[in-house]
Amino acid sequence: MPLQNRVTPLGEIIADPARGTLMGNRGILHDHDRKLGQSRWKHKAWIACALAFRGRRRTPMTQGRYTELFFLDEATALAAGHRPCAECRRASFDVYRAAWATAHHLDAPPSAKAMDDALHAHRVKPRLREQVHHTRAAADVPDGAFVLVDRAPWLVWKRRLLRWSPSGYDRVGSLPGGRLAVVTPQPGVEALAAGYRVTVHDSASDLVGD
């Protein structure tokens, strides 16, 4: 029985046997039976981490330690409201906050806390625990962002749409015109538009090429 620790682009935490390519952290969300409680976060520092770092090993959902969450890829993690970890993914973190600074016309890259505070305001409605979405012209949605089509998450990639599934992207579609409901939090979309290059699952290349 797979643990409930896979995160979808919609921010939901599900149980699925497919492996992820990144790990994440929102605090301790599980109990001694390795089951999630009511909380879906314990702090605002939602990060996306490398699966391997300096030989460290963890047993998922160890009692008293943070709940290891897993993502199909970085595009999924950003859509769910996470950002690169400043320790195990320092290079990506620095590029991400540099793009953030460019997008917001800042004199210096922001701190992790400043980004976490801004992201939290744009990723979830606290009392309702619903993901926040915003609308944007299709032509202005950068590659690497997720949009909603028929209530399902699709990745914008190479100006096409790729349908997300826990094990990979399984369908390609045309990018429509007009305005779209964007899943990826607005600050993350702005970082993508300012030049941050997100990594995606290999199945994306199978659909649209390298």
mmCIF file with all atom_site columns, C-alpha atoms in Angstrom:
data_model
loop_
_atom_site.group_PDB
_atom_site.id
_atom_site.type_symbol
_atom_site.label_atom_id
_atom_site.label_alt_id
_atom_site.label_comp_id
_atom_site.label_asym_id
_atom_site.label_entity_id
_atom_site.label_seq_id
_atom_site.pdbx_PDB_ins_code
_atom_site.Cartn_x
_atom_site.Cartn_y
_atom_site.Cartn_z
_atom_site.occupancy
_atom_site.B_iso_or_equiv
_atom_site.pdbx_formal_charge
_atom_site.auth_seq_id
_atom_site.auth_comp_id
_atom_site.auth_asym_id
_atom_site.auth_atom_id
_atom_site.pdbx_PDB_model_num
ATOM 1   C CA . MET A 1 1   ? 0.000   0.000  0.000   1.00 0.00 ? 1   MET A CA 1
ATOM 2   C CA . PRO A 1 2   ? 1.656   3.277  -1.084  1.00 0.00 ? 2   PRO A CA 1
ATOM 3   C CA . LEU A 1 3   ? 1.944   6.072  1.449   1.00 0.00 ? 3   LEU A CA 1
ATOM 4   C CA . GLN A 1 4   ? -0.091  9.237  1.004   1.00 0.00 ? 4   GLN A CA 1
ATOM 5   C CA . ASN A 1 5   ? 2.852   11.440 0.077   1.00 0.00 ? 5   ASN A CA 1
ATOM 6   C CA . ARG A 1 6   ? 2.605   12.281 -3.639  1.00 0.00 ? 6   ARG A CA 1
ATOM 7   C CA . VAL A 1 7   ? 1.723   15.903 -4.442  1.00 0.00 ? 7   VAL A CA 1
ATOM 8   C CA . THR A 1 8   ? -0.336  16.855 -7.490  1.00 0.00 ? 8   THR A CA 1
ATOM 9   C CA . PRO A 1 9   ? -0.100  20.189 -9.333  1.00 0.00 ? 9   PRO A CA 1
ATOM 10  C CA . LEU A 1 10  ? -3.344  21.109 -7.562  1.00 0.00 ? 10  LEU A CA 1
ATOM 11  C CA . GLY A 1 11  ? -1.583  20.812 -4.206  1.00 0.00 ? 11  GLY A CA 1
ATOM 12  C CA . GLU A 1 12  ? -3.421  17.657 -3.194  1.00 0.00 ? 12  GLU A CA 1
ATOM 13  C CA . ILE A 1 13  ? -1.483  14.909 -1.393  1.00 0.00 ? 13  ILE A CA 1
ATOM 14  C CA . ILE A 1 14  ? -2.415  11.478 -2.728  1.00 0.00 ? 14  ILE A CA 1
ATOM 15  C CA . ALA A 1 15  ? -1.292  7.867  -2.452  1.00 0.00 ? 15  ALA A CA 1
ATOM 16  C CA . ASP A 1 16  ? 0.241   6.521  -5.662  1.00 0.00 ? 16  ASP A CA 1
ATOM 17  C CA . PRO A 1 17  ? 2.982   3.939  -6.328  1.00 0.00 ? 17  PRO A CA 1
ATOM 18  C CA . ALA A 1 18  ? 4.721   5.966  -9.053  1.00 0.00 ? 18  ALA A CA 1
ATOM 19  C CA . ARG A 1 19  ? 8.095   7.413  -8.065  1.00 0.00 ? 19  ARG A CA 1
ATOM 20  C CA . GLY A 1 20  ? 8.773   11.123 -7.967  1.00 0.00 ? 20  GLY A CA 1
ATOM 21  C CA . THR A 1 21  ? 11.906  12.958 -9.119  1.00 0.00 ? 21  THR A CA 1
ATOM 22  C CA . LEU A 1 22  ? 11.938  15.551 -6.307  1.00 0.00 ? 22  LEU A CA 1
ATOM 23  C CA . MET A 1 23  ? 11.143  15.468 -2.607  1.00 0.00 ? 23  MET A CA 1
ATOM 24  C CA . GLY A 1 24  ? 9.368   18.192 -0.635  1.00 0.00 ? 24  GLY A CA 1
ATOM 25  C CA . ASN A 1 25  ? 8.683   19.422 2.875   1.00 0.00 ? 25  ASN A CA 1
ATOM 26  C CA . ARG A 1 26  ? 5.809   21.282 4.552   1.00 0.00 ? 26  ARG A CA 1
ATOM 27  C CA . GLY A 1 27  ? 6.491   20.114 8.111   1.00 0.00 ? 27  GLY A CA 1
ATOM 28  C CA . ILE A 1 28  ? 5.244   17.121 10.134  1.00 0.00 ? 28  ILE A CA 1
ATOM 29  C CA . LEU A 1 29  ? 1.882   16.111 8.687   1.00 0.00 ? 29  LEU A CA 1
ATOM 30  C CA . HIS A 1 30  ? 1.707   12.418 9.640   1.00 0.00 ? 30  HIS A CA 1
ATOM 31  C CA . ASP A 1 31  ? 1.027   10.427 12.809  1.00 0.00 ? 31  ASP A CA 1
ATOM 32  C CA . HIS A 1 32  ? 2.685   7.368  14.342  1.00 0.00 ? 32  HIS A CA 1
ATOM 33  C CA . ASP A 1 33  ? 0.783   5.148  11.871  1.00 0.00 ? 33  ASP A CA 1
ATOM 34  C CA . ARG A 1 34  ? 2.354   7.041  8.940   1.00 0.00 ? 34  ARG A CA 1
ATOM 35  C CA . LYS A 1 35  ? -1.008  8.510  8.000   1.00 0.00 ? 35  LYS A CA 1
ATOM 36  C CA . LEU A 1 36  ? -1.773  12.146 7.313   1.00 0.00 ? 36  LEU A CA 1
ATOM 37  C CA . GLY A 1 37  ? -3.838  14.145 9.755   1.00 0.00 ? 37  GLY A CA 1
ATOM 38  C CA . GLN A 1 38  ? -6.001  17.153 8.892   1.00 0.00 ? 38  GLN A CA 1
ATOM 39  C CA . SER A 1 39  ? -3.122  19.580 8.327   1.00 0.00 ? 39  SER A CA 1
ATOM 40  C CA . ARG A 1 40  ? -1.584  19.972 4.876   1.00 0.00 ? 40  ARG A CA 1
ATOM 41  C CA . TRP A 1 41  ? 1.172   22.329 6.033   1.00 0.00 ? 41  TRP A CA 1
ATOM 42  C CA . LYS A 1 42  ? 2.828   23.383 9.286   1.00 0.00 ? 42  LYS A CA 1
ATOM 43  C CA . HIS A 1 43  ? 4.867   26.332 8.012   1.00 0.00 ? 43  HIS A CA 1
ATOM 44  C CA . LYS A 1 44  ? 5.190   28.572 4.974   1.00 0.00 ? 44  LYS A CA 1
ATOM 45  C CA . ALA A 1 45  ? 8.563   27.236 3.794   1.00 0.00 ? 45  ALA A CA 1
ATOM 46  C CA . TRP A 1 46  ? 7.284   24.775 1.200   1.00 0.00 ? 46  TRP A CA 1
ATOM 47  C CA . ILE A 1 47  ? 10.441  23.528 -0.491  1.00 0.00 ? 47  ILE A CA 1
ATOM 48  C CA . ALA A 1 48  ? 11.361  21.131 -3.300  1.00 0.00 ? 48  ALA A CA 1
ATOM 49  C CA . CYS A 1 49  ? 14.481  19.067 -2.623  1.00 0.00 ? 49  CYS A CA 1
ATOM 50  C CA . ALA A 1 50  ? 16.813  16.691 -4.428  1.00 0.00 ? 50  ALA A CA 1
ATOM 51  C CA . LEU A 1 51  ? 16.195  12.984 -3.851  1.00 0.00 ? 51  LEU A CA 1
ATOM 52  C CA . ALA A 1 52  ? 19.866  12.451 -2.971  1.00 0.00 ? 52  ALA A CA 1
ATOM 53  C CA . PHE A 1 53  ? 22.123  14.843 -1.071  1.00 0.00 ? 53  PHE A CA 1
ATOM 54  C CA . ARG A 1 54  ? 25.447  14.145 0.678   1.00 0.00 ? 54  ARG A CA 1
ATOM 55  C CA . GLY A 1 55  ? 24.569  10.516 1.292   1.00 0.00 ? 55  GLY A CA 1
ATOM 56  C CA . ARG A 1 56  ? 21.730  11.329 3.671   1.00 0.00 ? 56  ARG A CA 1
ATOM 57  C CA . ARG A 1 57  ? 19.128  8.596  4.086   1.00 0.00 ? 57  ARG A CA 1
ATOM 58  C CA . ARG A 1 58  ? 15.608  8.860  5.452   1.00 0.00 ? 58  ARG A CA 1
ATOM 59  C CA . THR A 1 59  ? 12.767  6.448  6.141   1.00 0.00 ? 59  THR A CA 1
ATOM 60  C CA . PRO A 1 60  ? 9.623   8.176  4.872   1.00 0.00 ? 60  PRO A CA 1
ATOM 61  C CA . MET A 1 61  ? 7.192   9.302  7.549   1.00 0.00 ? 61  MET A CA 1
ATOM 62  C CA . THR A 1 62  ? 9.395   8.502  10.522  1.00 0.00 ? 62  THR A CA 1
ATOM 63  C CA . GLN A 1 63  ? 7.623   9.558  13.703  1.00 0.00 ? 63  GLN A CA 1
ATOM 64  C CA . GLY A 1 64  ? 8.631   13.031 14.843  1.00 0.00 ? 64  GLY A CA 1
ATOM 65  C CA . ARG A 1 65  ? 10.350  13.965 11.566  1.00 0.00 ? 65  ARG A CA 1
ATOM 66  C CA . TYR A 1 66  ? 8.973   16.008 8.697   1.00 0.00 ? 66  TYR A CA 1
ATOM 67  C CA . THR A 1 67  ? 6.716   14.329 6.173   1.00 0.00 ? 67  THR A CA 1
ATOM 68  C CA . GLU A 1 68  ? 8.571   13.563 2.958   1.00 0.00 ? 68  GLU A CA 1
ATOM 69  C CA . LEU A 1 69  ? 6.464   14.615 -0.018  1.00 0.00 ? 69  LEU A CA 1
ATOM 70  C CA . PHE A 1 70  ? 7.247   13.660 -3.617  1.00 0.00 ? 70  PHE A CA 1
ATOM 71  C CA . PHE A 1 71  ? 6.657   15.351 -6.967  1.00 0.00 ? 71  PHE A CA 1
ATOM 72  C CA . LEU A 1 72  ? 6.617   14.076 -10.533 1.00 0.00 ? 72  LEU A CA 1
ATOM 73  C CA . ASP A 1 73  ? 8.952   16.948 -11.470 1.00 0.00 ? 73  ASP A CA 1
ATOM 74  C CA . GLU A 1 74  ? 9.856   20.523 -10.649 1.00 0.00 ? 74  GLU A CA 1
ATOM 75  C CA . ALA A 1 75  ? 7.006   21.970 -12.710 1.00 0.00 ? 75  ALA A CA 1
ATOM 76  C CA . THR A 1 76  ? 4.598   20.002 -10.498 1.00 0.00 ? 76  THR A CA 1
ATOM 77  C CA . ALA A 1 77  ? 6.330   21.241 -7.345  1.00 0.00 ? 77  ALA A CA 1
ATOM 78  C CA . LEU A 1 78  ? 6.117   24.887 -8.435  1.00 0.00 ? 78  LEU A CA 1
ATOM 79  C CA . ALA A 1 79  ? 2.450   24.474 -9.352  1.00 0.00 ? 79  ALA A CA 1
ATOM 80  C CA . ALA A 1 80  ? 1.738   23.097 -5.883  1.00 0.00 ? 80  ALA A CA 1
ATOM 81  C CA . GLY A 1 81  ? 3.357   26.190 -4.374  1.00 0.00 ? 81  GLY A CA 1
ATOM 82  C CA . HIS A 1 82  ? 6.862   24.942 -3.555  1.00 0.00 ? 82  HIS A CA 1
ATOM 83  C CA . ARG A 1 83  ? 10.206  26.576 -4.404  1.00 0.00 ? 83  ARG A CA 1
ATOM 84  C CA . PRO A 1 84  ? 13.772  25.221 -4.728  1.00 0.00 ? 84  PRO A CA 1
ATOM 85  C CA . CYS A 1 85  ? 15.510  24.292 -1.478  1.00 0.00 ? 85  CYS A CA 1
ATOM 86  C CA . ALA A 1 86  ? 18.343  26.660 -0.538  1.00 0.00 ? 86  ALA A CA 1
ATOM 87  C CA . GLU A 1 87  ? 20.512  23.813 0.790   1.00 0.00 ? 87  GLU A CA 1
ATOM 88  C CA . CYS A 1 88  ? 20.342  20.750 -1.444  1.00 0.00 ? 88  CYS A CA 1
ATOM 89  C CA . ARG A 1 89  ? 19.391  22.688 -4.595  1.00 0.00 ? 89  ARG A CA 1
ATOM 90  C CA . ARG A 1 90  ? 21.354  25.870 -3.979  1.00 0.00 ? 90  ARG A CA 1
ATOM 91  C CA . ALA A 1 91  ? 22.127  26.583 -7.623  1.00 0.00 ? 91  ALA A CA 1
ATOM 92  C CA . SER A 1 92  ? 18.450  26.321 -8.591  1.00 0.00 ? 92  SER A CA 1
ATOM 93  C CA . PHE A 1 93  ? 17.471  28.402 -5.566  1.00 0.00 ? 93  PHE A CA 1
ATOM 94  C CA . ASP A 1 94  ? 19.849  31.195 -6.573  1.00 0.00 ? 94  ASP A CA 1
ATOM 95  C CA . VAL A 1 95  ? 18.617  31.209 -10.187 1.00 0.00 ? 95  VAL A CA 1
ATOM 96  C CA . TYR A 1 96  ? 15.000  31.151 -9.006  1.00 0.00 ? 96  TYR A CA 1
ATOM 97  C CA . ARG A 1 97  ? 15.357  34.120 -6.684  1.00 0.00 ? 97  ARG A CA 1
ATOM 98  C CA . ALA A 1 98  ? 17.365  36.034 -9.285  1.00 0.00 ? 98  ALA A CA 1
ATOM 99  C CA . ALA A 1 99  ? 14.462  35.553 -11.705 1.00 0.00 ? 99  ALA A CA 1
ATOM 100 C CA . TRP A 1 100 ? 12.097  36.616 -8.915  1.00 0.00 ? 100 TRP A CA 1
ATOM 101 C CA . ALA A 1 101 ? 14.120  39.799 -8.404  1.00 0.00 ? 101 ALA A CA 1
ATOM 102 C CA . THR A 1 102 ? 14.010  40.522 -12.123 1.00 0.00 ? 102 THR A CA 1
ATOM 103 C CA . ALA A 1 103 ? 10.257  39.975 -12.273 1.00 0.00 ? 103 ALA A CA 1
ATOM 104 C CA . HIS A 1 104 ? 9.635   42.309 -9.323  1.00 0.00 ? 104 HIS A CA 1
ATOM 105 C CA . HIS A 1 105 ? 12.288  44.897 -10.215 1.00 0.00 ? 105 HIS A CA 1
ATOM 106 C CA . LEU A 1 106 ? 14.168  44.349 -6.955  1.00 0.00 ? 106 LEU A CA 1
ATOM 107 C CA . ASP A 1 107 ? 17.659  45.709 -6.338  1.00 0.00 ? 107 ASP A CA 1
ATOM 108 C CA . ALA A 1 108 ? 18.745  42.422 -4.746  1.00 0.00 ? 108 ALA A CA 1
ATOM 109 C CA . PRO A 1 109 ? 17.477  38.821 -4.707  1.00 0.00 ? 109 PRO A CA 1
ATOM 110 C CA . PRO A 1 110 ? 14.811  38.262 -2.016  1.00 0.00 ? 110 PRO A CA 1
ATOM 111 C CA . SER A 1 111 ? 15.290  36.136 1.078   1.00 0.00 ? 111 SER A CA 1
ATOM 112 C CA . ALA A 1 112 ? 13.738  32.701 1.319   1.00 0.00 ? 112 ALA A CA 1
ATOM 113 C CA . LYS A 1 113 ? 11.294  34.025 3.935   1.00 0.00 ? 113 LYS A CA 1
ATOM 114 C CA . ALA A 1 114 ? 10.174  36.894 1.699   1.00 0.00 ? 114 ALA A CA 1
ATOM 115 C CA . MET A 1 115 ? 9.458   34.456 -1.122  1.00 0.00 ? 115 MET A CA 1
ATOM 116 C CA . ASP A 1 116 ? 7.697   32.015 1.196   1.00 0.00 ? 116 ASP A CA 1
ATOM 117 C CA . ASP A 1 117 ? 5.434   34.754 2.551   1.00 0.00 ? 117 ASP A CA 1
ATOM 118 C CA . ALA A 1 118 ? 4.542   35.943 -0.956  1.00 0.00 ? 118 ALA A CA 1
ATOM 119 C CA . LEU A 1 119 ? 3.999   32.418 -2.259  1.00 0.00 ? 119 LEU A CA 1
ATOM 120 C CA . HIS A 1 120 ? 1.763   31.466 0.661   1.00 0.00 ? 120 HIS A CA 1
ATOM 121 C CA . ALA A 1 121 ? -0.537  34.399 -0.035  1.00 0.00 ? 121 ALA A CA 1
ATOM 122 C CA . HIS A 1 122 ? -0.923  33.203 -3.631  1.00 0.00 ? 122 HIS A CA 1
ATOM 123 C CA . ARG A 1 123 ? -1.099  29.438 -3.210  1.00 0.00 ? 123 ARG A CA 1
ATOM 124 C CA . VAL A 1 124 ? -3.844  28.686 -0.687  1.00 0.00 ? 124 VAL A CA 1
ATOM 125 C CA . LYS A 1 125 ? -6.954  30.170 0.868   1.00 0.00 ? 125 LYS A CA 1
ATOM 126 C CA . PRO A 1 126 ? -6.148  29.570 4.571   1.00 0.00 ? 126 PRO A CA 1
ATOM 127 C CA . ARG A 1 127 ? -9.625  29.006 5.974   1.00 0.00 ? 127 ARG A CA 1
ATOM 128 C CA . LEU A 1 128 ? -10.976 27.073 3.010   1.00 0.00 ? 128 LEU A CA 1
ATOM 129 C CA . ARG A 1 129 ? -7.700  25.241 2.321   1.00 0.00 ? 129 ARG A CA 1
ATOM 130 C CA . GLU A 1 130 ? -8.378  25.683 -1.386  1.00 0.00 ? 130 GLU A CA 1
ATOM 131 C CA . GLN A 1 131 ? -5.674  26.341 -3.929  1.00 0.00 ? 131 GLN A CA 1
ATOM 132 C CA . VAL A 1 132 ? -5.584  29.884 -5.287  1.00 0.00 ? 132 VAL A CA 1
ATOM 133 C CA . HIS A 1 133 ? -5.763  30.233 -9.065  1.00 0.00 ? 133 HIS A CA 1
ATOM 134 C CA . HIS A 1 134 ? -5.477  33.304 -11.256 1.00 0.00 ? 134 HIS A CA 1
ATOM 135 C CA . THR A 1 135 ? -6.275  34.036 -14.883 1.00 0.00 ? 135 THR A CA 1
ATOM 136 C CA . ARG A 1 136 ? -3.859  35.030 -17.602 1.00 0.00 ? 136 ARG A CA 1
ATOM 137 C CA . ALA A 1 137 ? -3.939  35.361 -21.364 1.00 0.00 ? 137 ALA A CA 1
ATOM 138 C CA . ALA A 1 138 ? -2.835  32.072 -22.907 1.00 0.00 ? 138 ALA A CA 1
ATOM 139 C CA . ALA A 1 139 ? -0.087  33.836 -24.840 1.00 0.00 ? 139 ALA A CA 1
ATOM 140 C CA . ASP A 1 140 ? 1.344   35.148 -21.544 1.00 0.00 ? 140 ASP A CA 1
ATOM 141 C CA . VAL A 1 141 ? 1.506   31.807 -19.728 1.00 0.00 ? 141 VAL A CA 1
ATOM 142 C CA . PRO A 1 142 ? 5.190   30.771 -19.743 1.00 0.00 ? 142 PRO A CA 1
ATOM 143 C CA . ASP A 1 143 ? 6.454   27.273 -20.369 1.00 0.00 ? 143 ASP A CA 1
ATOM 144 C CA . GLY A 1 144 ? 6.612   25.343 -17.099 1.00 0.00 ? 144 GLY A CA 1
ATOM 145 C CA . ALA A 1 145 ? 3.352   26.687 -15.661 1.00 0.00 ? 145 ALA A CA 1
ATOM 146 C CA . PHE A 1 146 ? 0.217   24.612 -15.150 1.00 0.00 ? 146 PHE A CA 1
ATOM 147 C CA . VAL A 1 147 ? -3.285  25.584 -16.250 1.00 0.00 ? 147 VAL A CA 1
ATOM 148 C CA . LEU A 1 148 ? -6.714  24.059 -15.700 1.00 0.00 ? 148 LEU A CA 1
ATOM 149 C CA . VAL A 1 149 ? -8.565  22.488 -18.613 1.00 0.00 ? 149 VAL A CA 1
ATOM 150 C CA . ASP A 1 150 ? -11.854 20.770 -17.776 1.00 0.00 ? 150 ASP A CA 1
ATOM 151 C CA . ARG A 1 151 ? -10.771 20.868 -14.112 1.00 0.00 ? 151 ARG A CA 1
ATOM 152 C CA . ALA A 1 152 ? -7.629  18.835 -14.852 1.00 0.00 ? 152 ALA A CA 1
ATOM 153 C CA . PRO A 1 153 ? -4.026  20.145 -14.616 1.00 0.00 ? 153 PRO A CA 1
ATOM 154 C CA . TRP A 1 154 ? -2.143  20.540 -17.900 1.00 0.00 ? 154 TRP A CA 1
ATOM 155 C CA . LEU A 1 155 ? 1.428   21.732 -18.301 1.00 0.00 ? 155 LEU A CA 1
ATOM 156 C CA . VAL A 1 156 ? 2.255   24.475 -20.779 1.00 0.00 ? 156 VAL A CA 1
ATOM 157 C CA . TRP A 1 157 ? 5.397   23.221 -22.507 1.00 0.00 ? 157 TRP A CA 1
ATOM 158 C CA . LYS A 1 158 ? 6.872   24.281 -25.832 1.00 0.00 ? 158 LYS A CA 1
ATOM 159 C CA . ARG A 1 159 ? 3.600   26.111 -26.481 1.00 0.00 ? 159 ARG A CA 1
ATOM 160 C CA . ARG A 1 160 ? 1.600   22.904 -26.225 1.00 0.00 ? 160 ARG A CA 1
ATOM 161 C CA . LEU A 1 161 ? -0.459  21.441 -23.397 1.00 0.00 ? 161 LEU A CA 1
ATOM 162 C CA . LEU A 1 162 ? 0.604   18.213 -21.667 1.00 0.00 ? 162 LEU A CA 1
ATOM 163 C CA . ARG A 1 163 ? -1.839  16.413 -19.389 1.00 0.00 ? 163 ARG A CA 1
ATOM 164 C CA . TRP A 1 164 ? -0.425  15.505 -15.970 1.00 0.00 ? 164 TRP A CA 1
ATOM 165 C CA . SER A 1 165 ? -0.708  12.094 -14.347 1.00 0.00 ? 165 SER A CA 1
ATOM 166 C CA . PRO A 1 166 ? 1.134   10.707 -11.299 1.00 0.00 ? 166 PRO A CA 1
ATOM 167 C CA . SER A 1 167 ? 3.427   8.616  -13.510 1.00 0.00 ? 167 SER A CA 1
ATOM 168 C CA . GLY A 1 168 ? 4.067   11.182 -16.253 1.00 0.00 ? 168 GLY A CA 1
ATOM 169 C CA . TYR A 1 169 ? 2.477   13.272 -18.974 1.00 0.00 ? 169 TYR A CA 1
ATOM 170 C CA . ASP A 1 170 ? 0.099   11.142 -21.012 1.00 0.00 ? 170 ASP A CA 1
ATOM 171 C CA . ARG A 1 171 ? -1.559  13.372 -23.594 1.00 0.00 ? 171 ARG A CA 1
ATOM 172 C CA . VAL A 1 172 ? -0.653  16.380 -25.706 1.00 0.00 ? 172 VAL A CA 1
ATOM 173 C CA . GLY A 1 173 ? -3.066  19.114 -26.761 1.00 0.00 ? 173 GLY A CA 1
ATOM 174 C CA . SER A 1 174 ? -3.073  22.507 -28.406 1.00 0.00 ? 174 SER A CA 1
ATOM 175 C CA . LEU A 1 175 ? -2.693  25.667 -26.372 1.00 0.00 ? 175 LEU A CA 1
ATOM 176 C CA . PRO A 1 176 ? -6.018  27.497 -26.698 1.00 0.00 ? 176 PRO A CA 1
ATOM 177 C CA . GLY A 1 177 ? -6.475  31.217 -27.083 1.00 0.00 ? 177 GLY A CA 1
ATOM 178 C CA . GLY A 1 178 ? -8.212  33.564 -24.690 1.00 0.00 ? 178 GLY A CA 1
ATOM 179 C CA . ARG A 1 179 ? -7.668  33.550 -20.949 1.00 0.00 ? 179 ARG A CA 1
ATOM 180 C CA . LEU A 1 180 ? -6.779  30.478 -18.899 1.00 0.00 ? 180 LEU A CA 1
ATOM 181 C CA . ALA A 1 181 ? -7.064  29.544 -15.237 1.00 0.00 ? 181 ALA A CA 1
ATOM 182 C CA . VAL A 1 182 ? -3.452  29.270 -14.064 1.00 0.00 ? 182 VAL A CA 1
ATOM 183 C CA . VAL A 1 183 ? -2.637  26.792 -11.292 1.00 0.00 ? 183 VAL A CA 1
ATOM 184 C CA . THR A 1 184 ? 1.000   27.745 -10.617 1.00 0.00 ? 184 THR A CA 1
ATOM 185 C CA . PRO A 1 185 ? 1.029   30.589 -8.043  1.00 0.00 ? 185 PRO A CA 1
ATOM 186 C CA . GLN A 1 186 ? 1.442   34.012 -9.597  1.00 0.00 ? 186 GLN A CA 1
ATOM 187 C CA . PRO A 1 187 ? 4.925   34.713 -8.134  1.00 0.00 ? 187 PRO A CA 1
ATOM 188 C CA . GLY A 1 188 ? 6.151   31.396 -9.532  1.00 0.00 ? 188 GLY A CA 1
ATOM 189 C CA . VAL A 1 189 ? 4.695   32.183 -12.951 1.00 0.00 ? 189 VAL A CA 1
ATOM 190 C CA . GLU A 1 190 ? 6.440   35.549 -12.905 1.00 0.00 ? 190 GLU A CA 1
ATOM 191 C CA . ALA A 1 191 ? 9.760   33.859 -12.087 1.00 0.00 ? 191 ALA A CA 1
ATOM 192 C CA . LEU A 1 192 ? 9.245   31.496 -15.027 1.00 0.00 ? 192 LEU A CA 1
ATOM 193 C CA . ALA A 1 193 ? 8.432   34.412 -17.300 1.00 0.00 ? 193 ALA A CA 1
ATOM 194 C CA . ALA A 1 194 ? 11.590  36.186 -16.093 1.00 0.00 ? 194 ALA A CA 1
ATOM 195 C CA . GLY A 1 195 ? 13.809  33.318 -17.151 1.00 0.00 ? 195 GLY A CA 1
ATOM 196 C CA . TYR A 1 196 ? 13.713  30.514 -14.573 1.00 0.00 ? 196 TYR A CA 1
ATOM 197 C CA . ARG A 1 197 ? 13.987  27.224 -16.470 1.00 0.00 ? 197 ARG A CA 1
ATOM 198 C CA . VAL A 1 198 ? 12.031  24.537 -14.713 1.00 0.00 ? 198 VAL A CA 1
ATOM 199 C CA . THR A 1 199 ? 12.828  20.837 -15.096 1.00 0.00 ? 199 THR A CA 1
ATOM 200 C CA . VAL A 1 200 ? 10.126  18.474 -16.348 1.00 0.00 ? 200 VAL A CA 1
ATOM 201 C CA . HIS A 1 201 ? 9.587   14.719 -16.384 1.00 0.00 ? 201 HIS A CA 1
ATOM 202 C CA . ASP A 1 202 ? 11.116  12.739 -19.273 1.00 0.00 ? 202 ASP A CA 1
ATOM 203 C CA . SER A 1 203 ? 7.626   11.867 -20.522 1.00 0.00 ? 203 SER A CA 1
ATOM 204 C CA . ALA A 1 204 ? 7.278   15.464 -21.743 1.00 0.00 ? 204 ALA A CA 1
ATOM 205 C CA . SER A 1 205 ? 10.030  14.829 -24.299 1.00 0.00 ? 205 SER A CA 1
ATOM 206 C CA . ASP A 1 206 ? 8.271   11.652 -25.401 1.00 0.00 ? 206 ASP A CA 1
ATOM 207 C CA . LEU A 1 207 ? 5.255   13.773 -26.345 1.00 0.00 ? 207 LEU A CA 1
ATOM 208 C CA . VAL A 1 208 ? 6.793   16.912 -27.837 1.00 0.00 ? 208 VAL A CA 1
ATOM 209 C CA . GLY A 1 209 ? 10.496  16.091 -28.320 1.00 0.00 ? 209 GLY A CA 1
ATOM 210 C CA . ASP A 1 210 ? 13.589  17.642 -26.774 1.00 0.00 ? 210 ASP A CA 1
#
